[in-house]
Short mmCIF file of C-alpha atoms and ligand atoms in Angstrom, two decimals:
data_model
loop_
_atom_site.label_atom_id
_atom_site.label_comp_id
_atom_site.label_asym_id
_atom_site.label_seq_id
_atom_site.Cartn_x
_atom_site.Cartn_y
_atom_site.Cartn_z
CA MET A 1 164.25 123.01 74.34
CA SER A 2 163.78 120.36 72.29
CA ASP A 3 162.90 116.50 73.66
CA ASN A 4 164.71 113.43 72.54
CA LYS A 5 162.35 112.53 69.74
CA PHE A 6 163.02 115.76 67.50
CA VAL A 7 166.29 117.77 66.80
CA LYS A 8 164.25 121.05 67.01
CA LYS A 9 160.77 122.46 67.32
CA ILE A 10 159.36 125.03 64.84
CA ALA A 11 156.12 126.83 65.56
CA CYS A 12 154.50 128.79 62.75
CA ILE A 13 151.94 131.56 63.76
CA GLY A 14 149.37 131.72 61.05
CA ALA A 15 147.78 128.60 59.65
CA GLY A 16 146.43 130.42 56.54
CA TYR A 17 147.58 129.74 52.71
CA VAL A 18 151.00 130.19 53.56
CA GLY A 19 151.46 128.95 57.12
CA GLY A 20 149.51 125.57 56.57
CA PRO A 21 151.16 124.73 53.37
CA THR A 22 154.82 125.74 53.98
CA MET A 23 154.94 123.88 57.45
CA THR A 24 153.53 121.17 55.61
CA VAL A 25 156.26 120.68 53.05
CA ILE A 26 158.82 121.51 56.10
CA ALA A 27 157.43 118.41 57.87
CA ASN A 28 157.33 116.31 55.17
CA PHE A 29 161.15 116.76 54.49
CA CYS A 30 162.34 117.15 58.10
CA PRO A 31 160.79 114.22 60.14
CA ASP A 32 163.04 115.05 62.76
CA TYR A 33 161.62 118.28 63.33
CA GLN A 34 158.32 118.90 65.36
CA VAL A 35 156.28 121.39 63.53
CA THR A 36 152.98 122.95 64.92
CA VAL A 37 150.76 125.31 62.95
CA LEU A 38 148.89 127.78 65.26
CA ASP A 39 146.08 130.16 65.00
CA ILE A 40 143.76 132.27 66.80
CA SER A 41 140.79 130.87 64.74
CA GLN A 42 139.57 127.74 66.36
CA GLU A 43 137.81 126.93 63.33
CA ARG A 44 140.71 127.06 60.78
CA ILE A 45 142.48 124.88 63.21
CA ASP A 46 139.68 122.43 63.55
CA ARG A 47 139.66 121.97 59.87
CA TRP A 48 143.23 121.34 59.45
CA ASN A 49 142.76 118.58 62.11
CA SER A 50 139.81 117.22 59.97
CA ASP A 51 139.28 115.71 56.22
CA ASP A 52 138.14 118.89 55.35
CA LEU A 53 141.15 121.26 55.16
CA PRO A 54 140.56 125.30 55.10
CA ILE A 55 142.43 125.23 51.92
CA PHE A 56 142.29 123.55 48.60
CA GLU A 57 145.68 123.36 47.14
CA PRO A 58 146.59 120.28 44.79
CA GLY A 59 148.70 117.58 46.55
CA LEU A 60 148.29 119.40 49.79
CA LYS A 61 146.12 116.86 51.41
CA GLU A 62 148.12 113.55 50.90
CA ARG A 63 150.78 115.67 52.27
CA VAL A 64 149.15 116.81 55.30
CA LEU A 65 147.78 113.28 55.84
CA LYS A 66 151.38 111.92 55.84
CA ALA A 67 152.68 114.17 58.43
CA ARG A 68 149.56 114.86 60.57
CA GLY A 69 150.17 113.30 64.05
CA GLN A 70 153.61 112.35 63.45
CA ASN A 71 155.59 115.44 63.50
CA LEU A 72 153.05 117.88 62.12
CA PHE A 73 150.61 119.34 64.34
CA PHE A 74 147.75 122.13 64.24
CA SER A 75 146.94 124.07 67.49
CA THR A 76 145.29 127.08 69.09
CA ASP A 77 147.75 126.38 72.27
CA ILE A 78 149.80 129.68 71.06
CA ASP A 79 151.55 130.30 74.38
CA ARG A 80 152.78 126.96 75.16
CA CYS A 81 154.20 126.38 71.64
CA ILE A 82 155.94 129.70 71.60
CA ASP A 83 157.72 128.78 74.93
CA GLU A 84 158.61 125.54 73.58
CA ALA A 85 159.65 126.40 70.05
CA ASP A 86 163.38 126.89 68.96
CA ILE A 87 162.30 128.51 65.74
CA ILE A 88 159.29 130.77 65.04
CA PHE A 89 157.70 131.38 61.73
CA VAL A 90 155.30 134.52 61.73
CA ALA A 91 152.84 133.83 58.65
CA VAL A 92 149.96 136.06 59.65
CA ASN A 93 148.10 138.26 57.21
CA THR A 94 149.30 141.69 56.45
CA PRO A 95 146.15 143.41 54.87
CA THR A 96 146.09 146.74 53.17
CA LYS A 97 145.23 149.53 56.16
CA THR A 98 141.66 150.48 55.94
CA PHE A 99 141.77 153.13 58.49
CA GLY A 100 143.79 156.33 59.90
CA GLU A 101 147.19 157.36 58.29
CA GLY A 102 147.99 155.66 55.25
CA ALA A 103 144.69 154.13 54.69
CA GLY A 104 144.13 152.23 51.37
CA LYS A 105 147.98 151.93 50.73
CA ALA A 106 150.37 151.10 53.73
CA VAL A 107 150.20 147.67 55.48
CA ASP A 108 148.18 147.08 58.57
CA LEU A 109 150.89 145.53 60.79
CA GLN A 110 148.44 144.93 63.83
CA PHE A 111 148.55 141.29 63.40
CA ILE A 112 152.50 141.34 63.20
CA GLU A 113 152.76 143.43 66.24
CA GLN A 114 150.35 141.32 68.13
CA THR A 115 152.23 138.09 67.53
CA ALA A 116 155.56 139.89 68.33
CA ARG A 117 153.98 140.78 71.77
CA ARG A 118 152.98 137.39 72.28
CA ILE A 119 156.09 135.89 71.35
CA LYS A 120 157.96 138.09 73.62
CA GLU A 121 155.63 137.48 76.61
CA ASN A 122 156.03 133.63 76.23
CA SER A 123 159.39 133.04 75.44
CA LYS A 124 161.84 131.98 78.34
CA SER A 125 164.67 130.81 76.04
CA ASP A 126 166.21 132.49 72.94
CA LYS A 127 164.59 131.97 69.45
CA ILE A 128 164.93 132.65 65.77
CA VAL A 129 161.84 134.52 64.67
CA VAL A 130 161.42 134.10 60.90
CA GLU A 131 159.38 136.53 59.00
CA LYS A 132 157.40 134.68 56.22
CA SER A 133 154.31 137.25 55.90
CA THR A 134 155.28 139.97 53.34
CA ILE A 135 155.77 143.21 55.00
CA PRO A 136 157.45 146.45 54.24
CA VAL A 137 161.10 147.06 54.28
CA ARG A 138 162.85 147.56 57.71
CA ALA A 139 160.00 145.87 59.28
CA ALA A 140 162.34 143.82 61.07
CA GLU A 141 163.49 146.81 63.05
CA THR A 142 160.19 147.55 64.61
CA LEU A 143 159.79 143.72 65.25
CA GLY A 144 162.92 143.59 66.95
CA LYS A 145 162.05 146.76 69.15
CA ILE A 146 159.08 145.19 70.43
CA LEU A 147 160.71 141.58 71.36
CA HIS A 148 163.65 143.10 72.82
CA SER A 149 161.62 145.58 74.72
CA GLY A 150 161.38 145.72 78.56
CA ASN A 151 163.51 143.76 80.88
CA ASN A 152 163.32 140.37 78.85
CA SER A 153 166.73 138.92 78.85
CA VAL A 154 165.91 136.26 76.01
CA HIS A 155 167.82 137.00 72.59
CA PHE A 156 165.56 136.94 69.61
CA GLU A 157 167.40 136.84 66.10
CA ILE A 158 165.14 137.91 63.40
CA LEU A 159 165.31 136.39 60.07
CA SER A 160 163.69 137.25 56.61
CA ASN A 161 162.29 134.54 54.46
CA PRO A 162 159.51 135.69 52.31
CA GLU A 163 157.22 133.28 50.36
CA PHE A 164 157.38 133.07 46.65
CA MET A 165 154.86 130.26 46.04
CA ALA A 166 151.88 131.01 43.93
CA GLU A 167 148.23 129.69 44.91
CA GLY A 168 147.29 126.59 42.90
CA THR A 169 150.83 125.50 42.28
CA GLY A 170 151.87 126.16 45.91
CA ILE A 171 153.15 122.64 46.70
CA HIS A 172 154.79 122.27 43.57
CA ASP A 173 156.51 125.79 43.98
CA MET A 174 157.56 125.14 47.39
CA GLU A 175 159.04 121.58 46.60
CA ASN A 176 160.71 123.02 43.56
CA PRO A 177 161.43 126.86 44.26
CA ASP A 178 163.36 128.99 41.94
CA ARG A 179 164.98 130.34 45.21
CA ILE A 180 164.77 130.47 48.94
CA LEU A 181 165.58 133.84 50.17
CA ILE A 182 167.15 134.13 53.49
CA GLY A 183 167.78 137.76 54.90
CA SER A 184 170.03 137.96 58.16
CA MET A 185 171.97 140.48 60.25
CA ASP A 186 175.45 140.40 59.48
CA THR A 187 176.51 139.53 63.06
CA PRO A 188 177.79 136.15 64.51
CA SER A 189 174.11 135.33 65.67
CA GLY A 190 172.59 136.44 62.61
CA ARG A 191 174.76 134.11 60.72
CA ALA A 192 174.03 131.31 63.12
CA ALA A 193 170.36 131.86 62.87
CA ARG A 194 170.67 131.91 59.28
CA ASP A 195 172.56 128.56 59.15
CA GLU A 196 169.82 127.04 61.06
CA LEU A 197 167.31 127.98 58.23
CA ILE A 198 169.63 126.76 55.58
CA LYS A 199 169.96 123.34 57.37
CA ILE A 200 166.10 122.86 57.11
CA TYR A 201 165.61 124.17 53.47
CA GLU A 202 168.72 122.10 52.04
CA ARG A 203 167.28 119.04 52.58
CA TRP A 204 165.50 119.38 49.42
CA VAL A 205 166.82 122.85 47.97
CA PRO A 206 169.92 122.56 45.74
CA ARG A 207 172.37 124.83 47.54
CA GLU A 208 172.78 127.15 44.74
CA ASN A 209 169.04 127.98 44.86
CA LEU A 210 169.27 129.37 48.56
CA VAL A 211 170.12 132.98 48.45
CA THR A 212 171.15 134.78 51.27
CA THR A 213 171.08 138.51 51.65
CA ASN A 214 171.04 141.42 54.37
CA LEU A 215 167.62 141.34 56.01
CA TRP A 216 166.57 144.46 54.38
CA SER A 217 167.29 143.30 50.88
CA SER A 218 165.14 140.23 51.26
CA GLU A 219 162.09 142.07 52.96
CA LEU A 220 162.35 144.55 49.82
CA SER A 221 162.84 141.98 47.24
CA LYS A 222 159.44 140.25 47.74
CA LEU A 223 157.73 143.46 47.40
CA VAL A 224 159.64 144.03 44.05
CA SER A 225 159.14 140.37 43.00
CA ASN A 226 155.42 140.71 43.13
CA ALA A 227 155.65 144.28 41.65
CA PHE A 228 157.86 143.05 38.56
CA LEU A 229 155.19 140.30 38.02
CA ALA A 230 152.12 142.39 38.14
CA GLN A 231 153.66 145.08 35.93
CA ARG A 232 154.06 142.37 33.18
CA ILE A 233 150.40 141.46 33.43
CA SER A 234 149.52 145.21 33.26
CA SER A 235 151.89 145.79 30.29
CA ILE A 236 150.42 142.97 28.12
CA ASN A 237 146.77 144.06 29.17
CA SER A 238 147.48 147.61 28.07
CA ILE A 239 148.46 146.40 24.66
CA SER A 240 145.18 144.28 24.59
CA GLY A 241 143.04 147.38 24.17
CA LEU A 242 145.28 148.40 21.36
CA CYS A 243 145.07 144.89 19.65
CA GLU A 244 141.29 145.20 19.89
CA ALA A 245 141.41 148.38 18.03
CA THR A 246 143.72 147.55 15.21
CA GLU A 247 143.16 143.68 14.50
CA ALA A 248 146.45 142.77 15.94
CA ASP A 249 146.02 139.49 18.45
CA VAL A 250 147.39 139.96 21.72
CA ASP A 251 148.69 136.41 22.10
CA GLU A 252 150.46 136.64 18.98
CA VAL A 253 152.05 139.77 20.25
CA ALA A 254 152.92 138.17 23.53
CA ARG A 255 154.45 135.18 21.69
CA ALA A 256 156.52 137.35 19.45
CA VAL A 257 157.67 139.66 22.40
CA GLY A 258 158.50 136.86 24.71
CA LYS A 259 160.54 134.92 22.45
CA ASP A 260 163.13 137.57 22.97
CA SER A 261 165.18 135.66 25.72
CA ARG A 262 165.76 139.20 27.54
CA ILE A 263 161.82 139.42 28.02
CA GLY A 264 160.90 135.83 28.41
CA PRO A 265 157.47 134.16 27.84
CA LYS A 266 156.00 134.07 31.48
CA PHE A 267 153.32 136.24 32.95
CA LEU A 268 152.29 137.77 29.47
CA ARG A 269 148.89 136.44 29.43
CA ALA A 270 146.60 138.91 28.81
CA GLY A 271 143.30 138.66 30.75
CA LEU A 272 140.71 140.38 33.08
CA GLY A 273 143.61 141.69 35.13
CA PHE A 274 145.38 140.18 38.16
CA GLY A 275 143.52 139.33 41.40
CA GLY A 276 144.63 137.51 44.59
CA SER A 277 145.35 138.65 48.17
CA CYS A 278 148.93 139.97 47.34
CA PHE A 279 149.74 141.69 44.07
CA ARG A 280 147.33 144.80 44.79
CA LYS A 281 148.43 145.15 48.47
CA ASP A 282 151.97 144.87 47.92
CA ILE A 283 152.20 147.33 44.91
CA LEU A 284 150.36 149.65 47.18
CA SER A 285 152.72 149.09 50.16
CA LEU A 286 155.58 149.72 47.59
CA VAL A 287 154.02 152.98 46.61
CA TYR A 288 153.26 153.87 50.23
CA LEU A 289 157.08 153.32 50.88
CA CYS A 290 158.37 155.56 47.89
CA GLU A 291 155.99 158.24 48.95
CA HIS A 292 157.22 157.91 52.71
CA PHE A 293 160.83 158.42 51.63
CA GLY A 294 159.75 161.41 49.03
CA LEU A 295 159.99 159.29 45.86
CA GLN A 296 156.85 160.46 44.36
CA PRO A 297 157.48 159.56 40.64
CA VAL A 298 158.59 156.11 41.54
CA ALA A 299 155.40 155.99 43.56
CA ASP A 300 153.39 157.15 40.53
CA PHE A 301 155.42 154.81 38.33
CA TRP A 302 154.21 151.72 40.40
CA GLU A 303 150.79 153.19 40.89
CA GLN A 304 149.87 152.89 37.31
CA VAL A 305 150.32 149.00 37.51
CA ILE A 306 147.16 149.05 39.80
CA ILE A 307 145.48 151.79 37.87
CA MET A 308 146.11 149.77 34.22
CA ASN A 309 144.47 146.79 36.15
CA ASP A 310 141.33 148.24 37.14
CA TYR A 311 140.98 149.77 33.90
CA GLN A 312 141.34 146.55 32.12
CA MET A 313 138.21 145.32 34.24
CA GLU A 314 136.07 148.33 33.39
CA ARG A 315 136.98 148.06 29.80
CA PHE A 316 135.67 144.40 29.78
CA VAL A 317 132.45 145.54 31.34
CA GLN A 318 132.18 148.42 28.65
CA ARG A 319 132.70 145.87 26.08
CA ILE A 320 130.00 143.59 27.66
CA LEU A 321 127.64 146.53 27.52
CA SER A 322 128.45 147.69 24.22
CA ALA A 323 128.17 144.26 22.47
CA MET A 324 124.80 143.80 24.21
CA PHE A 325 123.07 146.70 22.60
CA ASN A 326 124.13 149.24 25.42
CA SER A 327 121.95 147.59 28.26
CA VAL A 328 122.10 144.62 30.41
CA VAL A 329 118.95 145.29 32.46
CA ASP A 330 117.38 142.21 33.50
CA LYS A 331 119.52 139.98 31.29
CA LYS A 332 120.94 136.97 32.56
CA ILE A 333 124.49 136.75 32.67
CA ALA A 334 126.32 133.55 33.45
CA LEU A 335 129.47 134.08 35.08
CA PHE A 336 131.77 131.10 34.56
CA GLY A 337 134.56 130.87 37.20
CA PHE A 338 134.81 133.32 40.40
CA SER A 339 138.18 132.37 41.86
CA PHE A 340 141.26 134.92 41.07
CA LYS A 341 142.91 131.97 39.25
CA PRO A 342 142.05 128.03 38.61
CA ASP A 343 143.27 125.46 40.83
CA THR A 344 142.17 127.24 44.06
CA GLY A 345 138.91 128.36 45.82
CA ASP A 346 140.47 131.72 46.90
CA THR A 347 138.62 134.67 45.69
CA ARG A 348 140.32 137.32 47.23
CA ASP A 349 140.36 140.66 45.17
CA SER A 350 139.41 138.21 42.48
CA PRO A 351 138.52 140.41 39.14
CA ALA A 352 135.19 138.40 39.39
CA ILE A 353 134.35 140.40 42.36
CA HIS A 354 134.85 143.67 40.69
CA ILE A 355 133.09 142.55 37.48
CA SER A 356 130.01 141.09 39.12
CA LYS A 357 129.60 144.52 41.13
CA MET A 358 129.78 146.65 37.98
CA LEU A 359 127.36 144.25 36.13
CA LEU A 360 125.01 144.44 39.06
CA LYS A 361 125.05 148.02 39.00
CA GLU A 362 124.08 147.91 35.49
CA ARG A 363 120.89 145.60 36.66
CA ALA A 364 122.07 142.54 34.94
CA ARG A 365 121.08 139.28 36.53
CA LEU A 366 123.85 137.15 37.76
CA CYS A 367 124.24 133.34 38.00
CA ILE A 368 127.74 132.44 39.02
CA THR A 369 129.07 129.09 38.68
CA ASP A 370 132.79 127.73 40.04
CA PRO A 371 133.81 124.46 40.92
CA HIS A 372 135.49 125.55 44.24
CA ALA A 373 134.78 128.98 44.91
CA LEU A 374 130.98 129.33 45.15
CA LYS A 375 130.97 129.68 49.00
CA ASN A 376 133.79 132.45 49.13
CA ALA A 377 131.92 134.03 46.20
CA GLN A 378 128.62 134.09 48.37
CA LYS A 379 130.53 135.64 51.17
CA ASP A 380 132.12 138.25 48.76
CA LEU A 381 128.65 139.44 47.19
CA GLU A 382 126.76 139.45 50.42
CA GLY A 383 124.75 142.48 50.73
CA VAL A 384 125.09 143.65 47.38
CA GLU A 385 122.25 144.80 45.63
CA GLY A 386 120.77 142.68 42.58
CA GLU A 387 119.87 139.42 41.84
CA ILE A 388 122.54 136.86 41.96
CA VAL A 389 122.25 132.77 41.95
CA TYR A 390 125.02 130.53 42.77
CA GLU A 391 124.92 127.30 40.65
CA PRO A 392 127.78 124.61 40.49
CA ASP A 393 126.36 123.34 37.46
CA PRO A 394 127.94 125.21 34.51
CA TYR A 395 124.99 123.82 32.10
CA LYS A 396 122.28 125.10 34.58
CA ALA A 397 123.92 128.29 35.00
CA ALA A 398 124.03 129.15 31.26
CA GLU A 399 120.39 127.97 30.94
CA GLY A 400 118.42 131.02 29.46
CA ALA A 401 121.16 133.42 29.67
CA HIS A 402 121.83 136.03 27.23
CA ALA A 403 125.54 135.83 27.91
CA ILE A 404 128.33 133.84 29.22
CA ALA A 405 131.25 135.83 30.61
CA LEU A 406 134.19 133.64 31.47
CA MET A 407 136.15 134.88 34.55
CA THR A 408 138.39 132.01 35.54
CA GLU A 409 140.22 129.68 33.10
CA TRP A 410 139.29 126.48 34.87
CA ASP A 411 140.39 123.20 32.77
CA GLN A 412 137.10 121.82 32.76
CA TYR A 413 135.14 124.82 31.01
CA LYS A 414 137.36 123.64 27.99
CA THR A 415 135.61 120.43 27.40
CA LEU A 416 131.83 121.58 28.03
CA ASP A 417 129.23 120.66 25.48
CA TYR A 418 128.93 124.08 24.06
CA LYS A 419 126.46 123.26 21.68
CA ARG A 420 124.10 121.98 24.56
CA ILE A 421 124.67 125.45 26.11
CA PHE A 422 124.24 127.25 22.97
CA ASN A 423 120.83 125.44 22.62
CA SER A 424 119.83 126.31 26.12
CA MET A 425 120.57 130.25 25.88
CA GLU A 426 118.73 133.36 24.91
CA LYS A 427 119.76 134.33 21.35
CA PRO A 428 121.58 136.23 20.21
CA ALA A 429 123.95 134.34 22.42
CA PHE A 430 127.00 136.21 23.69
CA LEU A 431 130.29 134.62 25.01
CA PHE A 432 132.84 137.22 26.66
CA ASP A 433 136.17 135.01 27.13
CA GLY A 434 138.11 136.99 29.87
CA ARG A 435 140.83 135.06 29.92
CA ASN A 436 141.32 133.73 26.26
CA HIS A 437 140.65 130.10 27.42
CA LEU A 438 138.23 128.74 24.83
CA ASP A 439 138.20 127.76 21.19
CA HIS A 440 136.63 131.04 19.60
CA GLN A 441 136.45 129.89 16.38
CA ALA A 442 134.50 126.64 17.18
CA LEU A 443 131.99 128.77 19.62
CA PHE A 444 131.42 131.19 16.62
CA ASP A 445 130.94 128.12 14.27
CA LEU A 446 128.22 127.09 16.96
CA GLY A 447 126.34 130.40 16.50
CA PHE A 448 127.93 132.37 19.63
CA ASN A 449 129.03 136.23 19.07
CA VAL A 450 132.25 135.82 20.58
CA TYR A 451 134.16 138.62 22.26
CA SER A 452 137.68 137.82 23.87
CA ILE A 453 140.89 139.96 25.38
CA GLY A 454 142.95 141.68 22.57
CA LYS A 455 141.56 139.98 19.62
CA PRO A 456 139.16 140.59 17.02
CA ASP A 457 135.70 140.40 17.67
CA ARG A 458 133.77 137.27 16.26
CA THR A 459 130.30 138.27 15.62
CA GLN A 460 127.24 136.91 13.64
CA PHE A 461 126.07 140.54 13.09
CA ASN A 462 127.87 141.15 9.66
CA ASP A 463 126.65 143.99 7.68
CA PRO A 464 124.23 142.63 4.81
CA SER A 465 125.91 145.04 2.37
P1 NAD B 501 145.71 133.83 55.54
O1 NAD B 501 144.83 134.91 55.79
O2 NAD B 501 145.28 133.03 54.71
O3 NAD B 501 146.22 133.55 56.92
C1 NAD B 501 146.67 134.22 57.76
C2 NAD B 501 146.20 133.58 59.42
O4 NAD B 501 146.89 134.37 60.43
C3 NAD B 501 144.75 133.42 59.53
O5 NAD B 501 144.41 132.30 59.71
C4 NAD B 501 144.65 134.42 60.88
O6 NAD B 501 143.50 133.83 61.76
C5 NAD B 501 145.90 134.21 61.25
N1 NAD B 501 146.30 135.33 62.43
C6 NAD B 501 146.18 136.48 62.39
N2 NAD B 501 146.71 137.18 63.65
C7 NAD B 501 147.01 136.10 64.34
C8 NAD B 501 147.59 136.25 65.59
N3 NAD B 501 147.59 137.31 66.41
N4 NAD B 501 147.77 134.92 66.02
C9 NAD B 501 147.75 133.88 65.24
N5 NAD B 501 147.26 133.72 64.34
C10 NAD B 501 146.65 134.81 63.69
O7 NAD B 501 147.00 135.00 54.85
P2 NAD B 501 147.97 134.31 53.97
O8 NAD B 501 147.36 134.06 52.61
O9 NAD B 501 148.50 132.85 54.69
O10 NAD B 501 149.31 135.23 53.74
C11 NAD B 501 150.26 135.45 54.95
C12 NAD B 501 151.10 136.25 54.53
O11 NAD B 501 151.92 135.57 53.66
C13 NAD B 501 150.83 137.53 54.07
O12 NAD B 501 151.94 138.53 54.46
C14 NAD B 501 150.90 137.39 52.78
O13 NAD B 501 151.22 138.62 51.94
C15 NAD B 501 152.12 136.49 52.36
N6 NAD B 501 151.82 135.75 51.20
C16 NAD B 501 151.00 135.02 50.85
C17 NAD B 501 151.07 134.28 49.79
C18 NAD B 501 149.63 133.64 49.26
O14 NAD B 501 149.59 133.02 48.07
N7 NAD B 501 148.70 133.48 49.82
C19 NAD B 501 152.01 133.91 49.26
C20 NAD B 501 153.26 134.62 49.47
C21 NAD B 501 153.41 135.63 50.58
C1 UGA B 502 151.64 135.76 43.15
C2 UGA B 502 153.12 135.42 42.70
O1 UGA B 502 153.01 134.66 41.80
C3 UGA B 502 153.71 134.48 43.68
O2 UGA B 502 155.06 134.61 43.51
C4 UGA B 502 153.91 135.46 45.20
O3 UGA B 502 154.36 134.50 46.24
C5 UGA B 502 152.20 135.29 45.50
O4 UGA B 502 151.73 136.29 44.43
C6 UGA B 502 151.98 136.25 46.54
O5 UGA B 502 153.05 136.87 47.14
O6 UGA B 502 150.83 136.25 47.30
P1 UGA B 502 149.41 134.14 43.17
O7 UGA B 502 148.70 135.57 43.50
O8 UGA B 502 148.94 133.22 43.92
O9 UGA B 502 150.83 134.26 43.31
O10 UGA B 502 149.15 133.62 41.73
P2 UGA B 502 149.68 134.23 40.42
O11 UGA B 502 149.96 132.86 39.62
O12 UGA B 502 150.78 135.04 40.11
O13 UGA B 502 148.37 135.00 39.65
C7 UGA B 502 147.95 136.14 40.17
C8 UGA B 502 147.00 136.98 39.03
O14 UGA B 502 147.61 137.20 37.81
C9 UGA B 502 145.79 135.92 38.96
O15 UGA B 502 144.88 136.40 38.94
C10 UGA B 502 146.22 135.60 37.45
O16 UGA B 502 145.00 135.27 36.50
C11 UGA B 502 146.90 136.80 36.91
N1 UGA B 502 147.86 136.36 35.82
C12 UGA B 502 148.90 135.92 36.02
C13 UGA B 502 147.22 137.06 34.53
O17 UGA B 502 146.41 137.87 34.31
N2 UGA B 502 148.28 136.94 33.47
C14 UGA B 502 149.55 136.17 33.62
O18 UGA B 502 150.28 136.17 32.60
C15 UGA B 502 149.64 135.66 34.54
#
């Protein structure tokens, strides 16, 4: 299939947060491979081909510009590129099903299935098909059945190669991965396909970080990794409530506990709970799988991680209400940050969405500010009843507000002139730090009533006695 210029042709179906950046990194490290990223969305592809990339990710733009038009291409010409490719990555979205059997838990595999059918219809030569999307364990079996159905004589070798990058640090994570996981069938063609993928990754990943397993272990490991990470966040968040009740400090507890090398310090930051496109959906998928296999106590165990996450957001809103004299009706609240974490404009399942809706139900007036996520915020809250203003300037957002609620720990919020902000606000001025990001003592000294996660309140309302 390959022409003289390139040793191999790679196609990636799905030009989203995973497809775009992963293929950019591969194109950068493998200039002798032609890499084409494909999507059904013309708008997305047009943006990948413009200066205004559809995704904000530190370091991404420079790398796209380095390879685009050389060996990296973005296109909607899916059928032709499938036909020409040697290796096809599948990086389409796999959201939670919203209808029918398994609604609210199971993964909606329609985009995976559509992609498999399209690959089958347009392949005239053997292909390696790589699952990059996160899918339920044994999905490769379904994929194989679709690809090999009918009288097509083409052989498709399916590999699982889940993506572990986190948004905001995506490029760094892909260039310096803890591990690259490749699952394959233990057959001669399975091992040969696995070796083809190893050839790509070993350009920049040390051999000991290339982990190979059977297909099902690889598929399941991705769900389990996300479940374990989310479980740590829910664990520390569950303790934050107890800290608030007992004057313990959750950051001190996390530091002390995390010093145990068996536990480790990462993913123990208490806050508003986890957001993002994957933790909730992947745990729900795990829960559904456990239920499907009759493992109800296991399903309940993992579901508790989500229940705790939802509780953490509700608890935060309850705290706002009770601090602000049990009513926020007509009070302006400035939300600092809306993305689900800093350094990304992504707002999928951001705690800020849930908290905004709860505050609007209480009839607060919201003014939302964020350096990169205001467009998405507007889409997320479209049609939600209540007063919402979107304001890029945090100083203006806080003007005349009764409270600031920090949703996302953007760096720039640390260095704002809080004296100026305090002076422009209604009094008493409240600050709810949902990410334990700011200097609480300094804010208290300026006159704020400061509430954070898992720490004693710092209020100006001391009992005069
Ligand atoms: P995304 O929604 O950003 O991108 C998916 C893209 O696939 C969209 O542009 C969509 O138009 C396209 N698409 C859907 N059906 C298609 C079809 N039939 N043909 C061509 N294109 C099609 O999703 P994402 O965040 O990139 O996630 C993709 C997968 O990777 C998911 O399974 C997700 O769980 C997993 N994942 C995501 C992350 C992350 O940080 N976002 C990290 C690791 C794994
Ligand atoms: C997460 C995983 O970290 C990636 O390994 C995985 O590839 C990805 O999901 C995926 O499958 O989509 P991501 O969601 O981009 O990556 O970001 P994280 O850094 O994991 O943060 C997720 C959420 O947890 C954020 O809302 C963040 O604020 C929150 N978080 C994280 C905490 O509340 N406390 C912490 O200690 C860490």
